[in-house]
Coordinates of C-alpha atoms in Angstrom, one line a residue:
X1 CA 96.9 80.3 61.8
X2 CA 95.7 80.4 58.1
X3 CA 93.9 83.8 57.4
X4 CA 91.4 81.9 55.4
X5 CA 90.3 79.6 58.2
X6 CA 88.0 79.9 61.1
X7 CA 89.6 80.2 64.4
X8 CA 88.7 80.7 68.0
X9 CA 90.0 84.4 69.0
X10 CA 92.0 84.4 72.3
X11 CA 89.3 87.0 73.6
X12 CA 86.4 84.9 72.7
X13 CA 84.2 82.7 75.2
X14 CA 81.3 80.3 74.5
X15 CA 78.4 79.8 76.7
X16 CA 75.6 77.3 76.3
X17 CA 71.9 78.2 77.3
X18 CA 72.3 77.2 80.8
X19 CA 75.4 79.6 81.0
X20 CA 78.0 76.9 81.2
X21 CA 81.2 77.9 79.4
X22 CA 82.8 75.6 76.8
X23 CA 86.5 75.7 76.2
X24 CA 88.3 75.1 72.9
X25 CA 88.9 71.5 71.9
X26 CA 91.7 69.5 70.0
X27 CA 90.7 68.5 66.4
X28 CA 87.9 65.8 66.4
X29 CA 85.3 64.7 63.8
X30 CA 84.3 66.2 60.6
X31 CA 80.6 65.2 60.9
X32 CA 79.1 66.7 64.0
X33 CA 75.7 66.3 65.6
X34 CA 74.3 69.8 66.5
X35 CA 73.6 69.2 70.1
X36 CA 74.8 69.9 72.8
X37 CA 75.4 73.1 70.7
X38 CA 78.2 74.5 72.5
X39 CA 80.1 71.1 72.1
X40 CA 79.3 71.2 68.4
X41 CA 80.5 74.7 67.9
X42 CA 83.8 73.8 69.8
X43 CA 84.2 70.8 67.6
X44 CA 83.6 72.6 64.5
X45 CA 86.1 75.3 65.2
X46 CA 88.6 72.5 66.1
X47 CA 88.1 70.7 63.0
X48 CA 88.1 73.7 60.8
X49 CA 91.6 73.0 59.2
X50 CA 90.2 69.6 57.8
X51 CA 86.6 70.8 57.0
X52 CA 83.4 70.1 58.8
X53 CA 79.5 70.1 58.9
X54 CA 77.3 70.2 61.7
X55 CA 74.0 68.1 61.1
X56 CA 72.6 66.7 57.7
X57 CA 73.0 63.6 56.3
X58 CA 75.8 62.1 53.8
X59 CA 79.4 61.7 53.7
X60 CA 81.9 64.0 55.3
X61 CA 83.1 67.2 53.5
X62 CA 86.1 66.3 51.2
X63 CA 89.2 68.3 52.0
X64 CA 90.4 70.8 49.5
X65 CA 93.2 73.3 49.0
X66 CA 91.4 76.0 50.7
X67 CA 89.7 75.2 54.2
X68 CA 86.2 74.4 53.5
X69 CA 82.9 73.3 55.4
X70 CA 79.4 72.5 54.8
X71 CA 76.2 74.1 55.8
X72 CA 72.5 73.4 55.1
X73 CA 69.8 75.2 53.3
X74 CA 66.5 75.9 54.9
X75 CA 64.6 73.1 53.0
X76 CA 61.3 75.0 52.9
X77 CA 60.2 73.5 49.4
X78 CA 62.1 70.0 50.1
X79 CA 64.8 68.0 51.8
X80 CA 67.7 70.4 53.0
X81 CA 70.6 70.6 50.6
X82 CA 74.1 70.6 51.6
X83 CA 76.0 73.6 50.7
X84 CA 79.7 73.5 50.2
X85 CA 81.8 76.7 51.0
X86 CA 85.2 77.9 51.8
X87 CA 85.6 79.4 55.2
X88 CA 86.9 82.5 53.3
X89 CA 83.7 83.1 51.9
X90 CA 82.3 83.8 55.5
X91 CA 85.3 85.4 56.8
X92 CA 85.4 88.1 54.0
X93 CA 82.2 89.3 55.7
X94 CA 83.2 89.0 59.4
X95 CA 85.4 92.0 58.8
X96 CA 82.7 93.7 57.2
X97 CA 80.3 93.2 60.0
X98 CA 83.0 94.0 62.6
X99 CA 82.9 97.6 61.1
X100 CA 79.2 97.6 60.6
X101 CA 78.1 96.4 64.0
X102 CA 81.1 96.6 66.2
X103 CA 81.3 92.9 66.9
X104 CA 84.7 91.9 68.7
X105 CA 86.3 91.8 72.0
X106 CA 83.7 93.4 74.7
X107 CA 80.8 92.6 72.7
X108 CA 78.1 89.5 73.6
X109 CA 76.6 87.7 70.6
X110 CA 73.7 85.5 71.1
X111 CA 71.7 83.1 68.6
X112 CA 68.4 81.5 69.2
X113 CA 68.2 78.9 66.7
X114 CA 69.9 75.5 66.2
X115 CA 73.2 75.4 64.4
X116 CA 72.0 73.2 61.6
X117 CA 70.5 76.7 60.4
X118 CA 73.0 78.7 58.7
X119 CA 72.0 82.0 60.3
X120 CA 72.6 80.8 63.7
X121 CA 75.9 79.0 62.6
X122 CA 77.1 82.2 60.9
X123 CA 76.4 84.5 64.0
X124 CA 78.2 81.9 66.2
X125 CA 81.2 81.2 64.1
X126 CA 81.6 85.0 63.4
X127 CA 81.5 85.9 67.1
X128 CA 84.2 83.3 68.3
X129 CA 86.3 84.5 65.3
X130 CA 86.1 88.2 66.1
X131 CA 86.6 87.8 69.9
X132 CA 83.1 88.3 71.3
X133 CA 81.3 86.2 73.9
X134 CA 79.1 83.7 72.2
X135 CA 75.7 82.5 73.7
X136 CA 73.8 79.5 72.2
X137 CA 70.3 79.7 73.4
X138 CA 68.6 77.2 71.3
X139 CA 67.7 75.0 74.0
X140 CA 65.7 77.5 76.0
X141 CA 62.1 78.3 75.7
X142 CA 61.4 82.0 74.3
X143 CA 60.6 83.4 77.7
X144 CA 63.7 81.9 79.1
X145 CA 65.7 83.4 75.8
X146 CA 64.6 86.7 76.8
X147 CA 65.8 86.5 80.5
X148 CA 69.2 85.1 79.5
X149 CA 69.5 88.0 77.0
X150 CA 69.0 90.4 79.8
X151 CA 70.9 88.8 82.5
X152 CA 74.0 88.0 80.3
X153 CA 73.8 91.8 78.9
X154 CA 73.7 90.6 75.3
X155 CA 74.8 93.1 72.9
X156 CA 74.3 91.6 69.3
X157 CA 71.5 89.0 68.5
X158 CA 71.1 87.2 65.2
X159 CA 67.6 85.8 64.7
X160 CA 64.8 85.1 62.2
X161 CA 61.4 87.0 62.5
X162 CA 59.7 83.8 63.7
X163 CA 62.2 83.6 66.6
X164 CA 61.7 87.1 67.5
X165 CA 57.9 87.1 67.4
X166 CA 58.2 84.2 70.0
X167 CA 60.9 86.1 72.1
X168 CA 58.8 89.4 72.0
X169 CA 55.7 87.8 73.8
X170 CA 55.9 89.0 77.2
X171 CA 59.4 89.8 77.0
X172 CA 61.0 92.3 79.4
X173 CA 63.0 95.3 78.4
X174 CA 66.4 94.4 77.0
X175 CA 68.6 97.9 77.7
X176 CA 72.0 96.3 76.6
X177 CA 71.0 94.9 73.3
X178 CA 72.4 97.3 70.6
X179 CA 72.0 95.3 67.6
X180 CA 69.4 93.1 66.1
X181 CA 70.5 91.5 63.0
X182 CA 67.6 89.9 61.2
X183 CA 67.6 87.1 58.3
X184 CA 65.3 84.6 56.8
X185 CA 62.4 86.9 55.9
X186 CA 60.8 90.3 56.3
X187 CA 59.9 91.6 59.6
X188 CA 56.1 92.9 59.9
X189 CA 55.4 96.5 61.2
X190 CA 53.8 95.0 64.3
X191 CA 56.9 93.2 65.3
X192 CA 59.0 95.9 64.4
X193 CA 57.2 98.2 66.8
X194 CA 57.3 95.4 69.6
X195 CA 61.2 95.2 69.1
X196 CA 61.4 98.9 69.6
X197 CA 59.3 98.4 73.0
X198 CA 61.6 95.8 74.3
X199 CA 65.0 96.8 73.0
X200 CA 64.5 100.6 72.7
X201 CA 68.1 101.3 72.0
X202 CA 68.8 98.4 69.5
X203 CA 69.3 99.1 65.9
X204 CA 67.4 96.7 63.6
X205 CA 69.0 95.6 60.5
X206 CA 67.5 93.2 58.1
X207 CA 69.6 91.5 55.5
X208 CA 68.4 89.4 52.3
X209 CA 70.5 86.5 51.4
X210 CA 70.4 83.0 50.8
X211 CA 72.5 79.8 51.9
X212 CA 74.1 79.8 48.3
X213 CA 75.0 83.6 48.5
X214 CA 75.3 84.6 52.0
X215 CA 74.6 88.5 52.2
X216 CA 73.0 90.2 49.3
X217 CA 71.4 93.5 50.7
X218 CA 71.3 95.3 54.0
X219 CA 68.5 97.8 55.4
X220 CA 69.2 100.8 57.1
X221 CA 66.9 103.5 58.6
X222 CA 66.1 104.8 55.1
X223 CA 65.0 101.7 53.7
X224 CA 61.3 101.5 52.4
X225 CA 59.1 99.1 54.4
X226 CA 58.5 96.9 51.5
X227 CA 62.3 96.8 50.5
X228 CA 65.1 94.4 51.7
X229 CA 67.7 97.3 51.5
X230 CA 70.7 98.2 49.4
X231 CA 73.7 95.8 48.3
X232 CA 75.7 94.6 51.2
X233 CA 79.4 95.8 51.1
X234 CA 81.2 94.1 48.2
X235 CA 77.9 92.8 46.5
X236 CA 77.1 93.5 42.8
X237 CA 73.5 93.1 41.7
X238 CA 72.1 92.8 38.4
X239 CA 68.2 92.4 37.5
X240 CA 67.8 90.4 34.3
X241 CA 64.2 90.0 33.0
X242 CA 63.1 90.4 36.7
X243 CA 65.6 87.8 38.1
X244 CA 68.3 88.6 40.6
X245 CA 71.7 87.9 39.8
X246 CA 74.6 88.4 42.1
X247 CA 78.5 88.6 42.3
X248 CA 80.5 88.8 45.4
X249 CA 83.3 87.3 47.3
X250 CA 80.6 85.6 49.7
X251 CA 79.1 82.9 47.4
X252 CA 79.2 79.3 47.9
X253 CA 81.3 76.8 45.8
X254 CA 78.5 74.4 45.0
X255 CA 76.0 71.8 46.1
X256 CA 77.3 68.7 47.9
X257 CA 74.2 66.6 47.9
X258 CA 72.7 67.4 44.3
X259 CA 72.8 69.5 41.4
X260 CA 70.6 72.1 43.1
X261 CA 68.9 75.1 41.5
X262 CA 71.8 77.7 41.2
X263 CA 72.7 79.1 37.6
X264 CA 76.0 80.5 37.0
X265 CA 77.4 82.9 34.3
X266 CA 80.7 84.7 34.2
X267 CA 81.1 84.9 38.0
X268 CA 77.4 85.9 38.5
X269 CA 75.1 83.5 40.4
X270 CA 71.2 83.2 40.4
X271 CA 69.0 81.2 42.8
X272 CA 66.0 82.0 40.8
X273 CA 64.8 84.9 43.2
X274 CA 62.9 87.4 41.4
X275 CA 62.8 91.4 42.2
X276 CA 62.9 94.8 41.1
X277 CA 64.6 98.2 41.8
X278 CA 62.8 100.9 43.7
X279 CA 65.4 103.7 43.2
X280 CA 68.5 102.4 44.7
X281 CA 66.6 99.7 47.1
X282 CA 65.8 96.2 46.1
X283 CA 62.3 94.9 46.3
X284 CA 61.7 91.2 46.3
X285 CA 58.8 89.6 44.3
X286 CA 59.6 86.0 45.3
X287 CA 61.0 82.7 43.9
X288 CA 60.6 81.9 40.4
X289 CA 60.0 78.3 41.6
X290 CA 56.9 79.1 43.6
X291 CA 55.5 81.6 40.9
X292 CA 52.1 80.5 39.9
X293 CA 49.7 81.8 37.0
X294 CA 46.2 83.0 37.8
X295 CA 44.2 84.0 34.8
X296 CA 47.3 84.4 32.8
X297 CA 49.0 86.6 35.5
X298 CA 52.1 85.9 37.2
X299 CA 51.8 85.8 40.8
X300 CA 54.3 85.4 43.7
X301 CA 52.8 83.7 46.9
X302 CA 55.4 85.5 49.1
X303 CA 54.0 88.8 48.2
X304 CA 50.5 87.9 49.4
X305 CA 52.1 86.3 52.4
X306 CA 54.0 89.3 53.5
X307 CA 50.9 91.3 53.1
X308 CA 48.8 88.9 55.2
X309 CA 51.3 88.9 58.2
X310 CA 51.2 92.7 58.3
X311 CA 47.6 92.6 59.1
X312 CA 46.1 92.6 62.5
X313 CA 45.5 89.4 64.1
X314 CA 47.6 87.4 61.4
X315 CA 50.8 85.7 62.9
X316 CA 51.7 83.4 60.1
X317 CA 50.7 83.0 56.5
X318 CA 51.3 80.6 53.6
X319 CA 49.7 80.9 50.0
X320 CA 49.0 77.7 48.2
X321 CA 47.9 77.3 44.5
X322 CA 45.3 74.8 43.6
X323 CA 44.1 73.8 40.0
X324 CA 40.8 75.8 38.8
X325 CA 38.9 75.0 35.7
X326 CA 38.4 78.9 34.6
X327 CA 41.6 80.5 35.9
X328 CA 44.1 77.4 35.5
X329 CA 45.1 78.1 39.0
X330 CA 43.4 79.7 42.2
X331 CA 45.1 80.7 45.5
X332 CA 44.1 79.7 49.1
X333 CA 45.8 80.8 52.2
X334 CA 46.6 78.9 55.3
X335 CA 47.0 81.2 58.5
X336 CA 47.7 81.3 62.0
X337 CA 46.2 84.1 64.2
X338 CA 42.6 85.0 65.1
X339 CA 39.6 83.4 62.8
X340 CA 37.6 86.5 63.8
X341 CA 40.0 88.5 61.7
X342 CA 39.4 86.5 58.6
X343 CA 36.7 88.7 56.8
X344 CA 38.5 91.7 57.3
X345 CA 41.9 90.2 55.9
X346 CA 39.9 89.1 52.9
X347 CA 38.5 92.4 52.5
X348 CA 42.0 93.9 52.6
X349 CA 43.4 91.4 50.1
X350 CA 40.7 92.2 47.5
X351 CA 41.2 95.9 48.0
X352 CA 44.9 96.1 48.0
X353 CA 45.8 93.1 45.7
X354 CA 42.9 92.7 43.5
X355 CA 40.5 89.8 43.0
X356 CA 43.0 87.5 41.1
X357 CA 45.7 87.8 43.6
X358 CA 43.3 87.7 46.8
X359 CA 43.0 83.9 48.2
X360 CA 39.8 82.5 47.5
X361 CA 39.6 80.9 51.0
X362 CA 41.4 81.2 54.3
X363 CA 42.0 78.2 56.4
X364 CA 43.1 78.8 60.2
X365 CA 45.4 76.3 62.0
X366 CA 46.7 76.6 65.5
X367 CA 49.8 74.6 65.3
X368 CA 52.3 76.1 62.5
X369 CA 54.6 73.6 60.9
X370 CA 58.1 74.7 61.0
X371 CA 61.6 73.2 59.6
X372 CA 64.5 73.0 61.9
X373 CA 65.6 76.3 60.2
X374 CA 62.4 78.0 61.6
X375 CA 61.0 78.5 58.0
X376 CA 57.6 77.3 57.2
X377 CA 57.2 73.8 56.3
X378 CA 55.3 74.3 52.8
X379 CA 55.1 70.4 52.2
X380 CA 53.3 70.2 55.5
X381 CA 51.0 73.2 54.7
X382 CA 50.2 71.6 51.3
X383 CA 48.6 68.8 53.1
X384 CA 46.4 71.1 55.3
X385 CA 44.2 71.9 52.3
X386 CA 41.8 69.3 50.7

């Protein structure tokens, strides 16, 4: 077995949402539909030597000298891009996480999202590679996901804040859960408090990364509430004119679908994320592509969205810019939550962020548009506003 290729550890076991076990397969296809998810994952591991992709459109991954595969971006600002990677770029972090989180034989890993989302795919392949029992719970409702976590004594959970928010509604205590590994966006204080109630012995670790970079930073108990942590082991970070540049063994090879947004320079890579140092901790500002100018001041919608979702009664937030005759652009917020909290939220925004950054209006909706990755569908949000 090649050291740079995904493999199914002899101690690993794989279960679907109904608890049915999936056994290893012989090599099959390179293009794999994502459901049934346990069969898709078994096909992926069987086809690892020739390359594979679960979901997405376009041709099969072309073989290379090193074992490769393709995954997908979240697609929050457009169609998902196909990400081409060596399998070694993920394997390099498997060993790190085995040491950090104790993933291996005897542990039980669950993912809540579909395998077209790179976080779920990563957690599932890592678990099988390291010898854990892996549980794919994407077909279950959040309440049944919670019951499955308890019944199967899951110890490690990979999830996004959105998935955790749905899971936490009415969930019963999960005494066996020891690690909650969170990616995709920041946890708000209310959700963090709720996780402590339902999983009192679980250590919560947030990581910041992208489909192109994999892990960039990781939080710990000393991380300030507005930070995404310190560099993940093996990662070098450099802030150049406010832009985050990364160098690590975990970077992708390139886009398989189009030219993408990445820039490279002497082994360093940037996807256009902006940030700053707060002592040794990284604080994100937002993505350069979403930055807007209000009265000659650069504003990152992500900063305002994070503030809004931390307020009482606000479950989801998206901030959209519209042209304005006097300021160039003005901001509006689309929210999901209790409309009665709107006036207090607007007052809090003006007090904390100032009148330029505070949204001019709030629009509450009851059905939040999401992509398969679980991220907000910003294209649909744009159409909510007049």
